[in-house]
Each structure stands twice: as C-alpha cells, then as structure tokens.
PDB file of C-alpha atoms in Angstrom:
ATOM      1  CA  MET U 619     -11.683  10.149  17.138  1.00 53.00           C
ATOM      2  CA  ASN U 620     -10.121   7.006  18.518  1.00 59.00           C
ATOM      3  CA  TRP U 621      -6.587   7.160  17.060  1.00 61.00           C
ATOM      4  CA  LYS U 622      -5.745   3.704  18.333  1.00 63.00           C
ATOM      5  CA  LEU U 623      -8.498   2.316  16.116  1.00 65.00           C
ATOM      6  CA  PHE U 624      -7.122   4.316  13.166  1.00 67.00           C
ATOM      7  CA  PHE U 625      -3.751   2.569  13.457  1.00 68.00           C
ATOM      8  CA  ASN U 626      -4.888  -0.858  14.676  1.00 71.00           C
ATOM      9  CA  PRO U 627      -8.421  -1.891  13.692  1.00 77.00           C
ATOM     10  CA  PHE U 628      -7.448  -5.579  13.868  1.00 76.00           C
ATOM     11  CA  SER U 629      -8.043  -6.100  17.580  1.00 72.00           C
ATOM     12  CA  LYS U 630     -11.351  -4.221  17.644  1.00 76.00           C
ATOM     13  CA  PHE U 631     -13.410  -5.720  14.812  1.00 81.00           C
ATOM     14  CA  SER U 632     -14.366  -9.291  13.976  1.00 84.00           C
ATOM     15  CA  GLU U 633     -12.583 -11.064  11.164  1.00 84.00           C
ATOM     16  CA  LYS U 634     -15.801 -11.067   9.114  1.00 90.00           C
ATOM     17  CA  ALA U 635     -16.226  -7.302   9.435  1.00 88.00           C
ATOM     18  CA  LEU U 636     -12.577  -6.757   8.511  1.00 89.00           C
ATOM     19  CA  LEU U 637     -12.886  -9.128   5.541  1.00 91.00           C
ATOM     20  CA  MET U 638     -15.961  -7.314   4.231  1.00 93.00           C
ATOM     21  CA  ALA U 639     -14.268  -3.938   4.658  1.00 92.00           C
ATOM     22  CA  GLY U 640     -11.107  -5.256   2.995  1.00 94.00           C
ATOM     23  CA  VAL U 641     -13.005  -6.589  -0.029  1.00 96.00           C
ATOM     24  CA  PHE U 642     -14.821  -3.248  -0.284  1.00 96.00           C
ATOM     25  CA  PHE U 643     -11.429  -1.449  -0.170  1.00 96.00           C
ATOM     26  CA  LEU U 644     -10.050  -3.800  -2.843  1.00 97.00           C
ATOM     27  CA  LEU U 645     -12.962  -3.121  -5.188  1.00 97.00           C
ATOM     28  CA  GLY U 646     -12.925   0.605  -4.427  1.00 97.00           C
ATOM     29  CA  GLY U 647      -9.162   0.792  -4.934  1.00 96.00           C
ATOM     30  CA  SER U 648      -9.499  -1.038  -8.243  1.00 96.00           C
ATOM     31  CA  PHE U 649     -12.130   1.475  -9.351  1.00 96.00           C
ATOM     32  CA  ILE U 650      -9.843   4.333  -8.287  1.00 96.00           C
ATOM     33  CA  GLY U 651      -7.052   2.794 -10.357  1.00 95.00           C
ATOM     34  CA  TYR U 652      -9.301   2.532 -13.382  1.00 96.00           C
ATOM     35  CA  TYR U 653     -11.002   5.915 -13.036  1.00 95.00           C
ATOM     36  CA  PHE U 654      -7.907   7.971 -12.165  1.00 93.00           C
ATOM     37  CA  GLY U 655      -5.527   6.132 -14.494  1.00 93.00           C
ATOM     38  CA  VAL U 656      -3.154   4.697 -11.895  1.00 93.00           C
ATOM     39  CA  THR U 657      -1.651   1.266 -11.558  1.00 94.00           C
ATOM     40  CA  TYR U 658      -0.818  -0.554  -8.331  1.00 94.00           C
ATOM     41  CA  ASP U 659       2.017  -2.641  -9.730  1.00 91.00           C
ATOM     42  CA  GLY U 660       3.515  -3.647  -6.392  1.00 91.00           C
ATOM     43  CA  ILE U 661       2.697  -3.846  -2.710  1.00 93.00           C
ATOM     44  CA  PHE U 662       3.842  -0.268  -2.100  1.00 92.00           C
ATOM     45  CA  ASP U 663       3.610   1.179  -5.637  1.00 89.00           C
ATOM     46  CA  VAL U 664       1.260   3.615  -7.325  1.00 90.00           C
ATOM     47  CA  HIS U 665       2.134   4.820 -10.823  1.00 88.00           C
ATOM     48  CA  ILE U 666       0.327   6.759 -13.516  1.00 88.00           C
ATOM     49  CA  SER U 667      -0.793   4.366 -16.224  1.00 89.00           C
ATOM     50  CA  PRO U 668      -4.205   3.971 -17.804  1.00 92.00           C
ATOM     51  CA  VAL U 669      -5.710   0.587 -16.920  1.00 94.00           C
ATOM     52  CA  THR U 670      -9.068  -1.080 -17.303  1.00 96.00           C
ATOM     53  CA  PHE U 671     -11.062  -1.998 -14.230  1.00 97.00           C
ATOM     54  CA  THR U 672     -10.240  -5.667 -14.819  1.00 96.00           C
ATOM     55  CA  GLU U 673      -6.501  -4.928 -15.046  1.00 96.00           C
ATOM     56  CA  SER U 674      -6.631  -2.835 -11.880  1.00 96.00           C
ATOM     57  CA  LEU U 675      -8.589  -5.520 -10.042  1.00 97.00           C
ATOM     58  CA  THR U 676      -6.145  -8.201 -11.237  1.00 96.00           C
ATOM     59  CA  GLU U 677      -3.155  -6.169 -10.004  1.00 96.00           C
ATOM     60  CA  ASN U 678      -4.753  -5.613  -6.620  1.00 97.00           C
ATOM     61  CA  VAL U 679      -5.754  -9.262  -6.217  1.00 97.00           C
ATOM     62  CA  ILE U 680      -2.194 -10.346  -7.092  1.00 97.00           C
ATOM     63  CA  ASN U 681      -0.788  -7.897  -4.534  1.00 97.00           C
ATOM     64  CA  VAL U 682      -3.155  -9.118  -1.813  1.00 97.00           C
ATOM     65  CA  VAL U 683      -2.646 -12.815  -2.567  1.00 97.00           C
ATOM     66  CA  ILE U 684       1.168 -12.610  -2.677  1.00 97.00           C
ATOM     67  CA  LEU U 685       1.292 -10.459   0.476  1.00 97.00           C
ATOM     68  CA  SER U 686      -1.105 -12.829   2.259  1.00 97.00           C
ATOM     69  CA  LEU U 687       0.838 -15.943   1.286  1.00 98.00           C
ATOM     70  CA  LEU U 688       4.226 -14.600   2.342  1.00 97.00           C
ATOM     71  CA  LEU U 689       2.953 -13.092   5.594  1.00 97.00           C
ATOM     72  CA  PHE U 690       1.120 -16.357   6.330  1.00 97.00           C
ATOM     73  CA  ILE U 691       4.317 -18.359   5.799  1.00 97.00           C
ATOM     74  CA  ALA U 692       6.150 -15.965   8.117  1.00 97.00           C
ATOM     75  CA  GLY U 693       3.273 -16.203  10.593  1.00 96.00           C
ATOM     76  CA  ILE U 694       3.299 -20.012  10.605  1.00 97.00           C
ATOM     77  CA  ILE U 695       7.046 -19.982  11.243  1.00 96.00           C
ATOM     78  CA  ILE U 696       6.513 -17.649  14.216  1.00 96.00           C
ATOM     79  CA  ASN U 697       3.282 -19.130  15.579  1.00 95.00           C
ATOM     80  CA  SER U 698       1.828 -22.393  14.303  1.00 95.00           C
ATOM     81  CA  LYS U 699      -1.670 -21.222  15.314  1.00 95.00           C
ATOM     82  CA  THR U 700      -1.655 -18.341  12.805  1.00 95.00           C
ATOM     83  CA  ARG U 701      -4.931 -18.199  10.900  1.00 94.00           C
ATOM     84  CA  ILE U 702      -5.068 -17.373   7.181  1.00 96.00           C
ATOM     85  CA  ILE U 703      -8.184 -15.186   7.663  1.00 95.00           C
ATOM     86  CA  ASP U 704      -6.267 -12.887  10.025  1.00 94.00           C
ATOM     87  CA  ILE U 705      -3.359 -12.542   7.590  1.00 96.00           C
ATOM     88  CA  LEU U 706      -5.727 -12.013   4.652  1.00 96.00           C
ATOM     89  CA  ASN U 707      -7.396  -9.217   6.605  1.00 95.00           C
ATOM     90  CA  VAL U 708      -3.993  -7.614   7.214  1.00 95.00           C
ATOM     91  CA  ALA U 709      -3.246  -7.704   3.484  1.00 96.00           C
ATOM     92  CA  LEU U 710      -6.675  -6.336   2.532  1.00 96.00           C
ATOM     93  CA  ILE U 711      -7.027  -3.586   5.153  1.00 95.00           C
ATOM     94  CA  SER U 712      -3.433  -2.357   5.053  1.00 95.00           C
ATOM     95  CA  ARG U 713      -3.712  -1.466   1.346  1.00 95.00           C
ATOM     96  CA  PHE U 714      -6.413   1.153   2.023  1.00 94.00           C
ATOM     97  CA  PRO U 715      -3.922   4.077   2.273  1.00 94.00           C
ATOM     98  CA  ILE U 716      -2.283   3.081  -1.028  1.00 94.00           C
ATOM     99  CA  TYR U 717      -5.683   3.171  -2.696  1.00 95.00           C
ATOM    100  CA  LEU U 718      -6.175   6.676  -1.305  1.00 92.00           C
ATOM    101  CA  ALA U 719      -2.785   7.640  -2.723  1.00 91.00           C
ATOM    102  CA  GLY U 720      -4.178   6.651  -6.124  1.00 90.00           C
ATOM    103  CA  LEU U 721      -6.656   9.527  -5.813  1.00 89.00           C
ATOM    104  CA  PHE U 722      -3.759  11.996  -5.800  1.00 84.00           C
ATOM    105  CA  ALA U 723      -1.171  10.262  -7.986  1.00 83.00           C
ATOM    106  CA  ASN U 724      -2.533  11.311 -11.378  1.00 80.00           C
ATOM    107  CA  ASN U 725      -2.507  15.044 -10.742  1.00 77.00           C
ATOM    108  CA  GLN U 726      -1.931  17.327 -13.742  1.00 79.00           C
ATOM    109  CA  ARG U 727      -0.291  20.130 -11.719  1.00 80.00           C
ATOM    110  CA  ILE U 728       2.149  17.745 -10.025  1.00 79.00           C
ATOM    111  CA  SER U 729       2.974  16.188 -13.419  1.00 78.00           C
ATOM    112  CA  GLU U 730       3.764  19.630 -14.856  1.00 79.00           C
ATOM    113  CA  ILE U 731       6.054  20.534 -11.956  1.00 79.00           C
ATOM    114  CA  SER U 732       7.793  17.156 -12.171  1.00 76.00           C
ATOM    115  CA  GLU U 733       8.340  17.575 -15.924  1.00 79.00           C
ATOM    116  CA  GLN U 734       9.884  21.005 -15.355  1.00 77.00           C
ATOM    117  CA  LEU U 735      12.310  19.528 -12.832  1.00 75.00           C
ATOM    118  CA  ILE U 736      13.189  16.570 -15.066  1.00 76.00           C
ATOM    119  CA  ASP U 737      13.735  18.855 -18.078  1.00 75.00           C
ATOM    120  CA  SER U 738      16.074  21.087 -16.080  1.00 73.00           C
ATOM    121  CA  VAL U 739      18.108  18.052 -15.002  1.00 69.00           C
ATOM    122  CA  HIS U 740      18.383  16.741 -18.578  1.00 72.00           C
ATOM    123  CA  GLN U 741      19.391  20.166 -19.890  1.00 72.00           C
ATOM    124  CA  GLU U 742      21.817  20.684 -16.992  1.00 66.00           C
ATOM    125  CA  THR U 743      20.314  24.084 -16.257  1.00 64.00           C
ATOM    126  CA  PRO U 744      19.146  25.402 -12.895  1.00 64.00           C
ATOM    127  CA  ALA U 745      15.583  24.443 -12.148  1.00 62.00           C
ATOM    128  CA  SER U 746      13.149  27.216 -13.012  1.00 69.00           C
ATOM    129  CA  VAL U 747      10.433  26.099 -10.650  1.00 69.00           C
ATOM    130  CA  SER U 748       8.738  28.723  -8.504  1.00 76.00           C
ATOM    131  CA  SER U 749       8.781  28.458  -4.740  1.00 81.00           C
ATOM    132  CA  SER U 750       5.012  27.962  -4.692  1.00 83.00           C
ATOM    133  CA  ASP U 751       5.362  25.031  -7.108  1.00 79.00           C
ATOM    134  CA  MET U 752       8.085  23.531  -4.930  1.00 81.00           C
ATOM    135  CA  MET U 753       5.828  23.882  -1.886  1.00 88.00           C
ATOM    136  CA  ILE U 754       3.022  22.104  -3.763  1.00 86.00           C
ATOM    137  CA  LEU U 755       5.406  19.310  -4.757  1.00 84.00           C
ATOM    138  CA  MET U 756       6.752  19.000  -1.202  1.00 89.00           C
ATOM    139  CA  LEU U 757       3.241  18.916   0.275  1.00 90.00           C
ATOM    140  CA  PHE U 758       2.152  16.308  -2.271  1.00 88.00           C
ATOM    141  CA  SER U 759       5.236  14.202  -1.496  1.00 88.00           C
ATOM    142  CA  ALA U 760       4.621  14.495   2.249  1.00 92.00           C
ATOM    143  CA  VAL U 761       1.018  13.327   1.849  1.00 91.00           C
ATOM    144  CA  LEU U 762       2.115  10.313  -0.215  1.00 90.00           C
ATOM    145  CA  ILE U 763       4.796   9.455   2.357  1.00 93.00           C
ATOM    146  CA  LEU U 764       2.140   9.623   5.093  1.00 93.00           C
ATOM    147  CA  PHE U 765      -0.068   7.227   3.118  1.00 92.00           C
ATOM    148  CA  LEU U 766       2.862   4.823   2.738  1.00 92.00           C
ATOM    149  CA  ALA U 767       3.707   5.120   6.437  1.00 93.00           C
ATOM    150  CA  HIS U 768       0.088   4.420   7.374  1.00 92.00           C
ATOM    151  CA  GLU U 769       0.040   1.340   5.126  1.00 94.00           C
ATOM    152  CA  LEU U 770       3.173   0.045   6.825  1.00 94.00           C
ATOM    153  CA  THR U 771       1.772   0.863  10.280  1.00 93.00           C
ATOM    154  CA  LEU U 772      -1.395  -1.107   9.529  1.00 93.00           C
ATOM    155  CA  MET U 773       0.726  -4.034   8.348  1.00 95.00           C
ATOM    156  CA  VAL U 774       2.865  -3.966  11.498  1.00 94.00           C
ATOM    157  CA  PHE U 775      -0.074  -3.803  13.922  1.00 92.00           C
ATOM    158  CA  GLY U 776      -2.061  -6.343  11.941  1.00 92.00           C
ATOM    159  CA  PHE U 777       0.838  -8.800  11.756  1.00 95.00           C
ATOM    160  CA  LYS U 778       1.576  -8.333  15.447  1.00 94.00           C
ATOM    161  CA  THR U 779      -2.054  -9.060  16.302  1.00 91.00           C
ATOM    162  CA  ALA U 780      -2.371 -12.008  13.906  1.00 92.00           C
ATOM    163  CA  VAL U 781       0.786 -13.897  14.894  1.00 94.00           C
ATOM    164  CA  ASN U 782       1.624 -12.478  18.328  1.00 92.00           C
ATOM    165  CA  ALA U 783       4.984 -11.191  17.056  1.00 91.00           C
ATOM    166  CA  ARG U 784       7.243  -9.950  19.863  1.00 91.00           C
ATOM    167  CA  LYS U 785      10.905 -10.771  19.195  1.00 94.00           C
ATOM    168  CA  TRP U 786      13.253  -8.958  16.847  1.00 93.00           C
ATOM    169  CA  GLN U 787      13.582 -12.168  14.826  1.00 94.00           C
ATOM    170  CA  HIS U 788       9.839 -12.036  14.157  1.00 95.00           C
ATOM    171  CA  TRP U 789      10.171  -8.518  12.765  1.00 96.00           C
ATOM    172  CA  LEU U 790      13.132  -9.517  10.646  1.00 96.00           C
ATOM    173  CA  LEU U 791      11.024 -12.308   9.135  1.00 96.00           C
ATOM    174  CA  PHE U 792       8.178  -9.812   8.638  1.00 97.00           C
ATOM    175  CA  ALA U 793      10.502  -7.392   6.813  1.00 96.00           C
ATOM    176  CA  PHE U 794      11.828 -10.200   4.619  1.00 97.00           C
ATOM    177  CA  ALA U 795       8.260 -11.247   3.753  1.00 97.00           C
ATOM    178  CA  LEU U 796       7.345  -7.658   2.778  1.00 96.00           C
ATOM    179  CA  ILE U 797      10.401  -7.228   0.567  1.00 96.00           C
ATOM    180  CA  ALA U 798       9.838 -10.614  -1.071  1.00 97.00           C
ATOM    181  CA  ALA U 799       6.138  -9.785  -1.598  1.00 97.00           C
ATOM    182  CA  GLU U 800       7.057  -6.504  -3.304  1.00 96.00           C
ATOM    183  CA  VAL U 801       9.549  -8.179  -5.634  1.00 96.00           C
ATOM    184  CA  ILE U 802       7.343 -11.179  -6.466  1.00 96.00           C
ATOM    185  CA  SER U 803       4.138  -9.193  -7.008  1.00 96.00           C
ATOM    186  CA  LYS U 804       5.938  -6.650  -9.191  1.00 94.00           C
ATOM    187  CA  ALA U 805       7.470  -9.455 -11.285  1.00 95.00           C
ATOM    188  CA  ILE U 806       4.142 -11.276 -11.714  1.00 96.00           C
ATOM    189  CA  ILE U 807       2.255  -8.095 -12.634  1.00 93.00           C
ATOM    190  CA  HIS U 808       4.875  -7.103 -15.219  1.00 91.00           C
ATOM    191  CA  PHE U 809       4.823 -10.564 -16.819  1.00 91.00           C
ATOM    192  CA  ILE U 810       1.023 -10.583 -17.153  1.00 84.00           C
TER     193      ILE U 810
END
C-alpha cells in the first residue's frame, strides 16, 4: 500500500476525481449518520443523536461549505492563485475519517461502559468497571483519536497542496480558519 497516497491524495488525483470521491463520501457519511443514529454537528464532531437522512446531509453540507469558505479565505490571503475547487476537495475528502468514526460512535457496549463511569462519578464511588471494559473503552477511544488525527492530516496536506503553504504564518492562519469553521458550523447547525 502506498502510505503517501493514504495521507496525501491531493497531489496524485485530478480535481474532478477528488470532487467525485468527496461527494460520494459526503453522501455516504450522511447515510451513516442517518442509519447509525449519529450527528456530525461540527467539523470535528460526531455525537449520538437520531437524525433523518436530510438532517444528516444538511449538517454535512454546512460543515463542508463553512470549512471550504474559511480555508479559501485563508488560501487567498496566502496565495492569490488559490482555486476554490482545490479547497472544496480538501473539505470534502478530509471528512472521510469522521464519517468512518460515525460507524463506531453509536456502540451499545461503549455506551454501557460510559454510563457506568458517569454513574460512579455522580455517586462519588469508585468506578466498578472491569479491566476488560476499560481496555475496550481505551481501544475505542484510540481508534476515534486516530480517525480525528487522519482527518487533520488530510486537511494539512490538502491545504499545503492547494495554497502552497510553507511559512509558520500560513499555518497559524490555517489553524485560525479551522477553529473558526468549527465554531461557526456548530452554531449554524444548532440554530437550524
């Protein structure tokens, strides 16, 4: 397997191929949200909440549009030749790992273990969770962290490719755009 392609597909495929894959991921992720009862109510968020396919699709479109707009503004500031199609592809493709996280987020066993831990905190008693349950919870958490890290890695490589980012100031602007996109998309989704 070509690991470089796994982390940076943006320099290898045409913008049309990436756009088609990104739209497929968006639709597939929206179906995952609907079918598995998870909501993507932010750029980096996956939560358990039953949604319709239309609601899931709306959330994902809002996330992609807000992320695209803010990364495009940052890209134009860095390089006036930044193309919207390249930034849109970054926003579409980079969300693939978060959609995969939706497959695991609504897990009955993880919910039971989490409830046990929360109950023990509220009752101020020592947690009565077995070591095997803790291992399951730790493994689940590690997998979700890896999905989040992969999403961020795809964003970094995609942004670097799209705008030719090199200086630390470029990355500071990128970080600001991501944080702003998270806040704005979360606010818009919660007001809808």
